[in-house]
Amino acid sequence: MQQPPAPTQQAPSAPGAQPPPPAPAEQIQDAIDEATSGDRVIDTDRGKSHGLDKCPRCGSSDVHYRIESRALVCDYCRNEWNEDNAEKAFHLDTPIQELRGDHVASGAQDVQAGDSMVTIKCQGCGAEIVVKSDETLQARCHWCRQVLSINHQIPNGAVPDAVLPFTLTREQAVEQIKKFVDSRRTFANRTFVKEFVPDNVKGVYMPYMVVDGNLHTDLRGTGEITTRTYTVQRRVGKDQTVSERYWDASVHELGRSFDVLVNDLTAGSSRQYDRTDSSAATNYILDAVQPYDTREALVFNPNYLSRFTSERRDLDIDDLDERVEDKFLTIAREKARPTIAQYDRGVRWEREGVAIRGTRWITMYVPVWLYSYYQQTSKGSYVHYIAVNGRTGKTMGSVPVSHPRIFSLACAGGAVATAAAAVVGWGVFLTQGF
Amino acid sequence: MDTILAAQVLLADGGSSEGGLFALALPFVVGPAVFGAIYGGIYRYYRNKDKRFGFERETDIQVGNLQAFDHHVGDKNRQRSATMSGANQDDPLQRVGRLEVR
Ligand SMILES: [Zn+2]
Ligand SMILES: [Zn+2]
């Protein structure tokens, strides 16, 4: 029996089975998209329409995330609840070794430039409210005062797939920042010391891409193993010799090839906070407070953001994939280390490569308590961050220094060392002679 | 940093000959080295520019299906150093030539 070619890519059906029902237009479009871009989309949209996002118990729209409860709280009836775990809800926990091709969550698709205005029809009173979606995902209805939310994904980078809510309170973060600066006061810039107010800390959600990778890597290089160590006496003067140490080595060409399964590798996806750019701010600080327990992330709901600020994602997968590939190579090199222990003189890796069998990309907001200090310099201003991981409390920062203060101590230390070395040197000179 | 490097070079050379003369130069090497170490150490402690997330160690990663080859290709005798030149096994961030893998 000859079957007409199936419009969508499907597993071959068993003989005698019913022919598959004709696919709806939307599915065909999905299949075409899939065939042209090569990406498979993981739908993470909650499927709700824009507007009220109510408390499930009393129907109030006044909802915010309360850190102490680690839950969304209804301001009206005090009901507490959370969204589902994102990994489970989106089936992101399937084995990574089975990943083939690129799977991209719907919130991780390319950011579209253009109109960011979203008109929401209030389900309370019927009024139409315009929300600037690149600034906020929530607004209050002018008429009935209910909170309206952007409830499904818009391709402006502001709506991620998942969110990791704060668990560290503002007070705990202030304490961490104070401790960090207290141990760095002596040589700090004097203006900074005067102006430092740890309470000026902001709760910020930073956009990250979280990537799973099913990889195969191949490394080639040269390694050396010591075969003999010996000392040779060398004559330098009439009756003076020096002993010199020598090493004999055997040289090997080596190759290592293995499979690598990477779970939840993170890549910052905001241009302004890009780790590699520290020309205007100490962006490396934000990188250094990782890791985040990304497995605990929840399905995104804009109520998690109220009373916090959030940074919009403006880097796409295309902007990040080279960087992610570099990270895969770094991982490969790191993981090859235990296999080359016999090369005690070291290994010089000369060629490296990675085949990417499958990837999975989702976007996630992660929580940071961020203190920013704007240092006025001759070239303008430079931002020093002190960041506290909103989940673990891990703290890192940059404190502007007072160069004159470091200079004086270094001079004093250098002078003492010079004097001590002079005494020692003179002693050696006298005993060794000319 | 340069001063520390210079000091190391001089100290390494100093062992072989001209011990007496080197001893006289000692203060001019040790002084700047200590100056540089103090300056660099404090600056690093305050600014933390060297800090980064060690993703290659801290990410959840599984490896398997290892295939390895090791071919003896020769010997190098009378080497002056305990480590080979260009060793980079401890520097996974450094990229080397690319290999096509399938
Ligand atoms: Zn309620
Ligand atoms: Zn209304």
CSV table of N, CA and C in Angstrom, one decimal, chain B residues 7-65:
chain,number,residue,atom,x,y,z
B,7,ALA,N,63.3,39.5,38.9
B,7,ALA,CA,63.9,38.9,40.1
B,7,ALA,C,64.1,37.4,40.0
B,8,GLN,N,63.1,36.8,39.5
B,8,GLN,CA,63.1,35.3,39.3
B,8,GLN,C,64.2,34.9,38.3
B,9,VAL,N,64.3,35.7,37.2
B,9,VAL,CA,65.3,35.4,36.2
B,9,VAL,C,66.7,35.5,36.8
B,10,LEU,N,66.9,36.7,37.5
B,10,LEU,CA,68.2,37.0,38.1
B,10,LEU,C,68.6,35.9,39.1
B,11,LEU,N,67.6,35.5,40.0
B,11,LEU,CA,67.9,34.6,41.0
B,11,LEU,C,68.2,33.2,40.4
B,12,ALA,N,67.5,32.9,39.3
B,12,ALA,CA,67.8,31.6,38.7
B,12,ALA,C,69.2,31.6,38.1
B,13,ASP,N,69.6,32.7,37.5
B,13,ASP,CA,70.9,32.8,36.9
B,13,ASP,C,72.0,32.8,37.9
B,14,GLY,N,71.6,33.5,39.0
B,14,GLY,CA,72.6,33.8,40.1
B,14,GLY,C,73.3,32.5,40.6
B,15,GLY,N,72.5,31.4,40.5
B,15,GLY,CA,73.1,30.2,41.1
B,15,GLY,C,74.3,29.7,40.4
B,16,SER,N,74.5,30.0,39.2
B,16,SER,CA,75.5,29.3,38.4
B,16,SER,C,76.9,30.0,38.6
B,17,SER,N,76.9,31.3,38.5
B,17,SER,CA,78.3,32.0,38.6
B,17,SER,C,78.1,33.4,39.1
B,18,GLU,N,79.2,34.1,39.2
B,18,GLU,CA,79.2,35.5,39.6
B,18,GLU,C,78.4,35.7,40.9
B,19,GLY,N,78.4,34.7,41.8
B,19,GLY,CA,77.7,34.7,43.0
B,19,GLY,C,77.9,36.0,43.8
B,20,GLY,N,79.1,36.4,43.9
B,20,GLY,CA,79.5,37.5,44.7
B,20,GLY,C,78.9,38.8,44.2
B,21,LEU,N,79.0,39.0,42.9
B,21,LEU,CA,78.5,40.2,42.3
B,21,LEU,C,77.0,40.3,42.3
B,22,PHE,N,76.4,39.1,42.2
B,22,PHE,CA,75.0,39.1,42.2
B,22,PHE,C,74.5,39.5,43.6
B,23,ALA,N,75.2,39.0,44.6
B,23,ALA,CA,74.8,39.4,46.0
B,23,ALA,C,74.7,40.9,46.2
B,24,LEU,N,75.6,41.6,45.5
B,24,LEU,CA,75.6,43.1,45.6
B,24,LEU,C,74.4,43.7,44.9
B,25,ALA,N,73.9,43.0,43.9
B,25,ALA,CA,72.7,43.5,43.1
B,25,ALA,C,71.4,43.1,43.8
B,26,LEU,N,71.5,42.2,44.8
B,26,LEU,CA,70.3,41.7,45.5
B,26,LEU,C,69.3,42.8,45.9
B,27,PRO,N,69.8,43.8,46.7
B,27,PRO,CA,68.8,44.8,47.1
B,27,PRO,C,68.0,45.5,46.0
B,28,PHE,N,68.7,45.6,44.9
B,28,PHE,CA,68.0,46.3,43.7
B,28,PHE,C,67.0,45.5,43.0
B,29,VAL,N,67.1,44.2,43.3
B,29,VAL,CA,66.1,43.3,42.8
B,29,VAL,C,65.0,43.0,43.7
B,30,VAL,N,65.4,42.7,45.0
B,30,VAL,CA,64.4,42.4,46.0
B,30,VAL,C,63.5,43.6,46.3
B,31,GLY,N,64.0,44.7,46.4
B,31,GLY,CA,63.2,45.9,46.7
B,31,GLY,C,62.1,46.1,45.8
B,32,PRO,N,62.4,46.3,44.5
B,32,PRO,CA,61.2,46.5,43.5
B,32,PRO,C,60.3,45.3,43.5
B,33,ALA,N,60.8,44.1,43.7
B,33,ALA,CA,60.0,42.9,43.7
B,33,ALA,C,59.0,43.0,44.8
B,34,VAL,N,59.4,43.3,46.0
B,34,VAL,CA,58.5,43.4,47.1
B,34,VAL,C,57.5,44.6,46.9
B,35,PHE,N,58.0,45.7,46.4
B,35,PHE,CA,57.1,46.8,46.0
B,35,PHE,C,56.0,46.3,45.1
B,36,GLY,N,56.4,45.6,44.1
B,36,GLY,CA,55.4,45.1,43.1
B,36,GLY,C,54.4,44.1,43.7
B,37,ALA,N,55.0,43.2,44.5
B,37,ALA,CA,54.1,42.2,45.1
B,37,ALA,C,53.1,42.8,46.0
B,38,ILE,N,53.5,43.8,46.8
B,38,ILE,CA,52.5,44.5,47.7
B,38,ILE,C,51.5,45.2,46.9
B,39,TYR,N,51.9,46.0,45.9
B,39,TYR,CA,51.0,46.8,45.1
B,39,TYR,C,50.0,45.9,44.4
B,40,GLY,N,50.5,44.9,43.8
B,40,GLY,CA,49.7,43.9,43.0
B,40,GLY,C,48.7,43.2,44.0
B,41,GLY,N,49.2,42.8,45.1
B,41,GLY,CA,48.4,42.0,46.0
B,41,GLY,C,47.2,42.8,46.6
B,42,ILE,N,47.5,44.0,47.0
B,42,ILE,CA,46.4,44.9,47.5
B,42,ILE,C,45.4,45.2,46.4
B,43,TYR,N,45.9,45.6,45.2
B,43,TYR,CA,45.0,45.9,44.1
B,43,TYR,C,44.1,44.8,43.8
B,44,ARG,N,44.7,43.6,43.8
B,44,ARG,CA,43.9,42.4,43.4
B,44,ARG,C,42.8,42.1,44.5
B,45,TYR,N,43.2,42.3,45.7
B,45,TYR,CA,42.2,42.1,46.8
B,45,TYR,C,41.1,43.0,46.8
B,46,TYR,N,41.3,44.2,46.3
B,46,TYR,CA,40.2,45.2,46.3
B,46,TYR,C,39.4,45.2,45.0
B,47,ARG,N,40.1,45.0,43.9
B,47,ARG,CA,39.4,45.1,42.6
B,47,ARG,C,38.9,43.7,42.0
B,48,ASN,N,39.6,42.6,42.4
B,48,ASN,CA,39.2,41.3,42.1
B,48,ASN,C,39.0,41.0,40.6
B,49,LYS,N,39.9,41.7,39.8
B,49,LYS,CA,39.8,41.5,38.3
B,49,LYS,C,40.1,40.1,37.9
B,50,ASP,N,40.8,39.3,38.7
B,50,ASP,CA,41.1,38.0,38.3
B,50,ASP,C,40.0,37.0,38.6
B,51,LYS,N,38.9,37.4,39.2
B,51,LYS,CA,37.9,36.5,39.6
B,51,LYS,C,37.0,36.1,38.4
B,52,ARG,N,36.6,34.9,38.4
B,52,ARG,CA,35.6,34.5,37.4
B,52,ARG,C,35.0,33.2,37.9
B,53,PHE,N,33.9,32.8,37.3
B,53,PHE,CA,33.2,31.6,37.6
B,53,PHE,C,33.9,30.4,37.0
B,54,GLY,N,34.4,29.5,37.7
B,54,GLY,CA,35.0,28.3,37.2
B,54,GLY,C,34.0,27.3,36.6
B,55,PHE,N,33.4,27.7,35.5
B,55,PHE,CA,32.3,26.9,35.0
B,55,PHE,C,32.8,25.5,34.6
B,56,GLU,N,34.0,25.3,34.1
B,56,GLU,CA,34.5,24.1,33.7
B,56,GLU,C,34.7,23.0,34.8
B,57,ARG,N,34.7,23.5,36.0
B,57,ARG,CA,34.8,22.6,37.2
B,57,ARG,C,33.4,22.5,37.9
B,58,GLU,N,32.7,23.6,37.9
B,58,GLU,CA,31.5,23.7,38.8
B,58,GLU,C,30.2,23.3,38.0
B,59,THR,N,30.2,23.2,36.7
B,59,THR,CA,29.0,22.8,36.0
B,59,THR,C,28.8,21.3,36.2
B,60,ASP,N,27.6,20.9,36.1
B,60,ASP,CA,27.3,19.4,36.2
B,60,ASP,C,27.7,18.8,34.8
B,61,ILE,N,28.8,18.0,34.8
B,61,ILE,CA,29.3,17.5,33.5
B,61,ILE,C,29.6,16.0,33.7
B,62,GLN,N,29.2,15.2,32.7
B,62,GLN,CA,29.5,13.8,32.7
B,62,GLN,C,30.3,13.5,31.5
B,63,VAL,N,31.4,12.6,31.7
B,63,VAL,CA,32.2,12.2,30.5
B,63,VAL,C,32.2,10.7,30.4
B,64,GLY,N,32.4,10.2,29.2
B,64,GLY,CA,32.4,8.8,29.1
B,64,GLY,C,32.9,8.4,27.7
B,65,ASN,N,33.0,7.1,27.4
B,65,ASN,CA,33.4,6.6,26.1
B,65,ASN,C,34.7,7.1,25.7
